[in-house]
Amino acid sequence: MFERLFAHAITGAARLITGARSLWLGCAPVPTQRIYFANHCSHGDFVLLWASLPPSLRPRTRPVAGADYWQKGAVRRFVINRVFNGVLIDRDRSDPSANPLQPMLDALDLGDSLILFPEGTRNQGDGLLPFKGGLYRLGQARPEVELVPVWIANLNRVMPKGRALPLPLLCTVSFGEPLSIGPAEAKEDFLARAREALLALAPEQA
């Protein structure tokens, strides 16, 4: 119960501070299993995307996050594990023989959806960093899961690096048309297509 109340408080605060609008441009907010892949400029990205989903979809939509950051300190561990039920990834590869995608595959096999940032790290500039290959490998391994591009606009301006208080700017979270990987589509070709689909949702591209 406490975790649900805490999640409600976080999502309410996120939407209040950012004035976030959810724009479902290429798909509908329905209970279809999906990987929502988005641009990444802030630690608040997954919170705002998660808050932009209908309440009925949030419990089965899990953010993918780096264990090295979120396992530091009791508060972070509580937030990512108990509130958001995040899927933690060992970015340090402490066990080189382990499949880094396995936690995500396990979550998908449970029927959950994921929030993924294919740039792999926060991007403090404009545009997008090169995509990592995980999105392609997940799409190949679980072709029944929709791959939905999501552009988060203005969050890096609401909470710029080094600023303690947010700026009153409107954020938008734009959901695009689901993608799938072609039968013989190469990794580089799909990642380029996914990247273009994401950039096409950016307001400055409209």
Tab-separated table of C-alpha atoms in Angstrom:
chain	number	residue	atom	x	y	z
A	1	MET	CA	0.000	0.000	0.000
A	2	PHE	CA	2.758	2.461	0.929
A	3	GLU	CA	4.558	1.757	-2.360
A	4	ARG	CA	1.387	2.550	-4.345
A	5	LEU	CA	0.843	5.786	-2.444
A	6	PHE	CA	4.475	6.752	-2.999
A	7	ALA	CA	4.190	5.997	-6.721
A	8	HIS	CA	1.015	8.078	-6.922
A	9	ALA	CA	2.780	10.976	-5.185
A	10	ILE	CA	5.789	10.779	-7.522
A	11	THR	CA	3.725	10.617	-10.691
A	12	GLY	CA	1.472	13.430	-9.503
A	13	ALA	CA	4.453	15.616	-8.703
A	14	ALA	CA	6.122	14.810	-12.039
A	15	ARG	CA	3.053	15.808	-14.013
A	16	LEU	CA	2.443	18.916	-11.884
A	17	ILE	CA	6.024	20.206	-12.117
A	18	THR	CA	6.420	19.552	-15.837
A	19	GLY	CA	2.844	20.151	-16.992
A	20	ALA	CA	3.379	16.994	-19.030
A	21	ARG	CA	1.086	16.173	-21.936
A	22	SER	CA	0.797	12.657	-23.345
A	23	LEU	CA	0.482	12.662	-27.145
A	24	TRP	CA	-0.515	9.264	-28.520
A	25	LEU	CA	0.339	9.976	-32.154
A	26	GLY	CA	0.987	6.536	-33.587
A	27	CYS	CA	-0.653	4.111	-31.187
A	28	ALA	CA	-3.276	3.946	-28.457
A	29	PRO	CA	-2.729	3.483	-24.700
A	30	VAL	CA	-3.912	-0.127	-24.649
A	31	PRO	CA	-2.661	-3.136	-22.622
A	32	THR	CA	-0.422	-4.504	-25.361
A	33	GLN	CA	3.012	-5.758	-24.378
A	34	ARG	CA	5.548	-3.197	-25.544
A	35	ILE	CA	9.073	-1.920	-25.268
A	36	TYR	CA	8.827	1.868	-25.057
A	37	PHE	CA	12.188	3.206	-26.262
A	38	ALA	CA	12.918	6.869	-25.632
A	39	ASN	CA	15.536	9.601	-25.749
A	40	HIS	CA	17.508	10.018	-22.538
A	41	CYS	CA	18.575	13.339	-21.044
A	42	SER	CA	17.736	13.046	-17.335
A	43	HIS	CA	17.328	10.570	-14.481
A	44	GLY	CA	13.704	11.738	-14.454
A	45	ASP	CA	12.989	10.450	-17.961
A	46	PHE	CA	11.541	7.103	-16.986
A	47	VAL	CA	9.486	8.684	-14.208
A	48	LEU	CA	7.834	11.110	-16.624
A	49	LEU	CA	7.266	8.438	-19.277
A	50	TRP	CA	5.812	6.065	-16.663
A	51	ALA	CA	3.603	8.864	-15.318
A	52	SER	CA	2.374	9.561	-18.862
A	53	LEU	CA	0.895	6.070	-19.162
A	54	PRO	CA	-2.660	5.392	-18.022
A	55	PRO	CA	-2.705	4.160	-14.391
A	56	SER	CA	-3.886	0.716	-15.533
A	57	LEU	CA	-0.699	0.205	-17.592
A	58	ARG	CA	1.858	1.388	-15.049
A	59	PRO	CA	2.049	-1.698	-12.792
A	60	ARG	CA	3.086	-3.904	-15.737
A	61	THR	CA	5.483	-1.384	-17.336
A	62	ARG	CA	8.978	-1.561	-15.875
A	63	PRO	CA	11.877	0.863	-16.416
A	64	VAL	CA	15.267	-0.558	-17.358
A	65	ALA	CA	17.983	1.141	-15.300
A	66	GLY	CA	21.645	0.812	-14.398
A	67	ALA	CA	22.252	-1.108	-11.188
A	68	ASP	CA	25.431	0.894	-10.512
A	69	TYR	CA	23.379	4.087	-10.019
A	70	TRP	CA	20.155	2.803	-8.499
A	71	GLN	CA	21.694	0.393	-5.976
A	72	LYS	CA	23.573	3.212	-4.246
A	73	GLY	CA	21.727	4.178	-1.083
A	74	ALA	CA	18.564	2.920	0.578
A	75	VAL	CA	16.277	5.569	-0.952
A	76	ARG	CA	17.318	4.809	-4.539
A	77	ARG	CA	16.989	1.066	-3.927
A	78	PHE	CA	13.513	1.539	-2.476
A	79	VAL	CA	12.360	3.735	-5.360
A	80	ILE	CA	13.596	1.517	-8.173
A	81	ASN	CA	12.792	-1.858	-6.592
A	82	ARG	CA	9.663	-1.302	-4.536
A	83	VAL	CA	7.960	1.642	-6.258
A	84	PHE	CA	8.778	1.139	-9.946
A	85	ASN	CA	9.729	-2.569	-9.969
A	86	GLY	CA	12.626	-1.670	-12.233
A	87	VAL	CA	14.741	-4.078	-14.246
A	88	LEU	CA	18.309	-3.472	-13.140
A	89	ILE	CA	21.182	-4.018	-15.571
A	90	ASP	CA	24.797	-4.700	-14.621
A	91	ARG	CA	26.490	-2.127	-16.834
A	92	ASP	CA	29.896	-2.958	-15.302
A	93	ARG	CA	29.675	-6.560	-16.580
A	94	SER	CA	30.987	-7.975	-13.295
A	95	ASP	CA	30.277	-11.437	-14.746
A	96	PRO	CA	31.487	-11.366	-18.360
A	97	SER	CA	29.804	-14.695	-19.079
A	98	ALA	CA	26.327	-13.426	-18.116
A	99	ASN	CA	23.887	-12.260	-20.777
A	100	PRO	CA	23.248	-8.554	-20.029
A	101	LEU	CA	19.848	-8.816	-21.724
A	102	GLN	CA	18.644	-11.683	-19.533
A	103	PRO	CA	16.906	-9.539	-16.873
A	104	MET	CA	14.942	-7.799	-19.649
A	105	LEU	CA	14.085	-11.080	-21.358
A	106	ASP	CA	12.897	-12.487	-18.022
A	107	ALA	CA	10.639	-9.455	-17.499
A	108	LEU	CA	9.195	-9.797	-21.006
A	109	ASP	CA	8.567	-13.492	-20.399
A	110	LEU	CA	6.485	-12.511	-17.356
A	111	GLY	CA	4.276	-10.444	-19.671
A	112	ASP	CA	5.605	-7.072	-18.555
A	113	SER	CA	6.367	-4.102	-20.803
A	114	LEU	CA	9.654	-2.207	-20.595
A	115	ILE	CA	10.899	1.384	-20.733
A	116	LEU	CA	14.279	1.404	-22.460
A	117	PHE	CA	16.789	4.102	-23.403
A	118	PRO	CA	18.769	2.752	-26.374
A	119	GLU	CA	21.367	5.544	-26.199
A	120	GLY	CA	22.615	3.770	-23.087
A	121	THR	CA	23.513	6.943	-21.209
A	122	ARG	CA	22.166	10.442	-20.703
A	123	ASN	CA	22.607	12.798	-23.644
A	124	GLN	CA	23.259	16.398	-22.609
A	125	GLY	CA	23.206	17.685	-26.198
A	126	ASP	CA	20.661	17.896	-28.994
A	127	GLY	CA	19.590	14.996	-31.169
A	128	LEU	CA	20.440	11.414	-30.271
A	129	LEU	CA	23.564	9.479	-29.411
A	130	PRO	CA	24.207	6.262	-31.373
A	131	PHE	CA	21.895	3.441	-30.303
A	132	LYS	CA	23.206	0.379	-28.514
A	133	GLY	CA	22.283	-3.004	-29.980
A	134	GLY	CA	20.069	-4.182	-27.121
A	135	LEU	CA	16.817	-2.934	-28.686
A	136	TYR	CA	17.539	-4.936	-31.842
A	137	ARG	CA	18.406	-8.116	-29.946
A	138	LEU	CA	15.329	-7.848	-27.737
A	139	GLY	CA	13.113	-7.304	-30.778
A	140	GLN	CA	14.623	-10.351	-32.460
A	141	ALA	CA	14.265	-12.530	-29.386
A	142	ARG	CA	10.658	-11.483	-28.654
A	143	PRO	CA	9.138	-10.488	-32.034
A	144	GLU	CA	5.602	-10.442	-30.628
A	145	VAL	CA	6.437	-7.391	-28.461
A	146	GLU	CA	5.741	-3.988	-30.029
A	147	LEU	CA	8.629	-1.517	-30.150
A	148	VAL	CA	7.200	1.963	-29.568
A	149	PRO	CA	9.298	5.139	-29.994
A	150	VAL	CA	8.681	7.825	-27.364
A	151	TRP	CA	10.100	11.352	-27.508
A	152	ILE	CA	10.375	13.229	-24.209
A	153	ALA	CA	10.584	16.960	-24.909
A	154	ASN	CA	11.828	19.744	-22.595
A	155	LEU	CA	12.603	17.698	-19.480
A	156	ASN	CA	16.293	18.602	-19.723
A	157	ARG	CA	15.242	22.274	-19.675
A	158	VAL	CA	12.856	21.837	-16.752
A	159	MET	CA	15.603	20.282	-14.620
A	160	PRO	CA	18.958	21.330	-16.127
A	161	LYS	CA	22.093	19.795	-14.684
A	162	GLY	CA	23.176	21.518	-11.476
A	163	ARG	CA	19.844	23.245	-10.819
A	164	ALA	CA	18.001	22.499	-7.561
A	165	LEU	CA	14.589	23.871	-8.533
A	166	PRO	CA	12.646	23.124	-11.732
A	167	LEU	CA	11.865	25.725	-14.372
A	168	PRO	CA	8.185	26.200	-15.370
A	169	LEU	CA	8.292	24.738	-18.878
A	170	LEU	CA	5.783	22.462	-20.575
A	171	CYS	CA	6.932	18.920	-21.305
A	172	THR	CA	5.439	16.595	-23.883
A	173	VAL	CA	5.717	12.829	-24.136
A	174	SER	CA	4.959	11.726	-27.704
A	175	PHE	CA	4.230	8.076	-28.480
A	176	GLY	CA	4.874	7.005	-32.069
A	177	GLU	CA	3.893	4.124	-34.309
A	178	PRO	CA	5.088	0.670	-33.206
A	179	LEU	CA	8.018	-0.840	-35.077
A	180	SER	CA	8.996	-4.424	-35.753
A	181	ILE	CA	12.159	-5.946	-37.142
A	182	GLY	CA	12.038	-7.219	-40.706
A	183	PRO	CA	12.751	-10.936	-41.317
A	184	ALA	CA	16.216	-10.300	-42.723
A	185	GLU	CA	16.807	-6.772	-41.449
A	186	ALA	CA	20.374	-6.117	-40.319
A	187	LYS	CA	21.054	-4.598	-36.917
A	188	GLU	CA	22.508	-1.383	-38.346
A	189	ASP	CA	19.525	-0.909	-40.673
A	190	PHE	CA	16.951	-1.423	-37.934
A	191	LEU	CA	18.734	0.819	-35.426
A	192	ALA	CA	18.962	3.564	-38.042
A	193	ARG	CA	15.223	3.181	-38.741
A	194	ALA	CA	14.379	3.191	-35.024
A	195	ARG	CA	16.511	6.266	-34.507
A	196	GLU	CA	14.765	8.111	-37.346
A	197	ALA	CA	11.337	7.101	-36.007
A	198	LEU	CA	12.271	8.591	-32.640
A	199	LEU	CA	13.708	11.801	-34.092
A	200	ALA	CA	10.568	12.259	-36.195
A	201	LEU	CA	8.598	12.729	-32.954
A	202	ALA	CA	10.782	15.595	-31.743
A	203	PRO	CA	8.849	18.917	-31.815
A	204	GLU	CA	11.654	20.670	-33.687
A	205	GLN	CA	11.269	18.129	-36.484
A	206	ALA	CA	7.552	18.862	-36.938
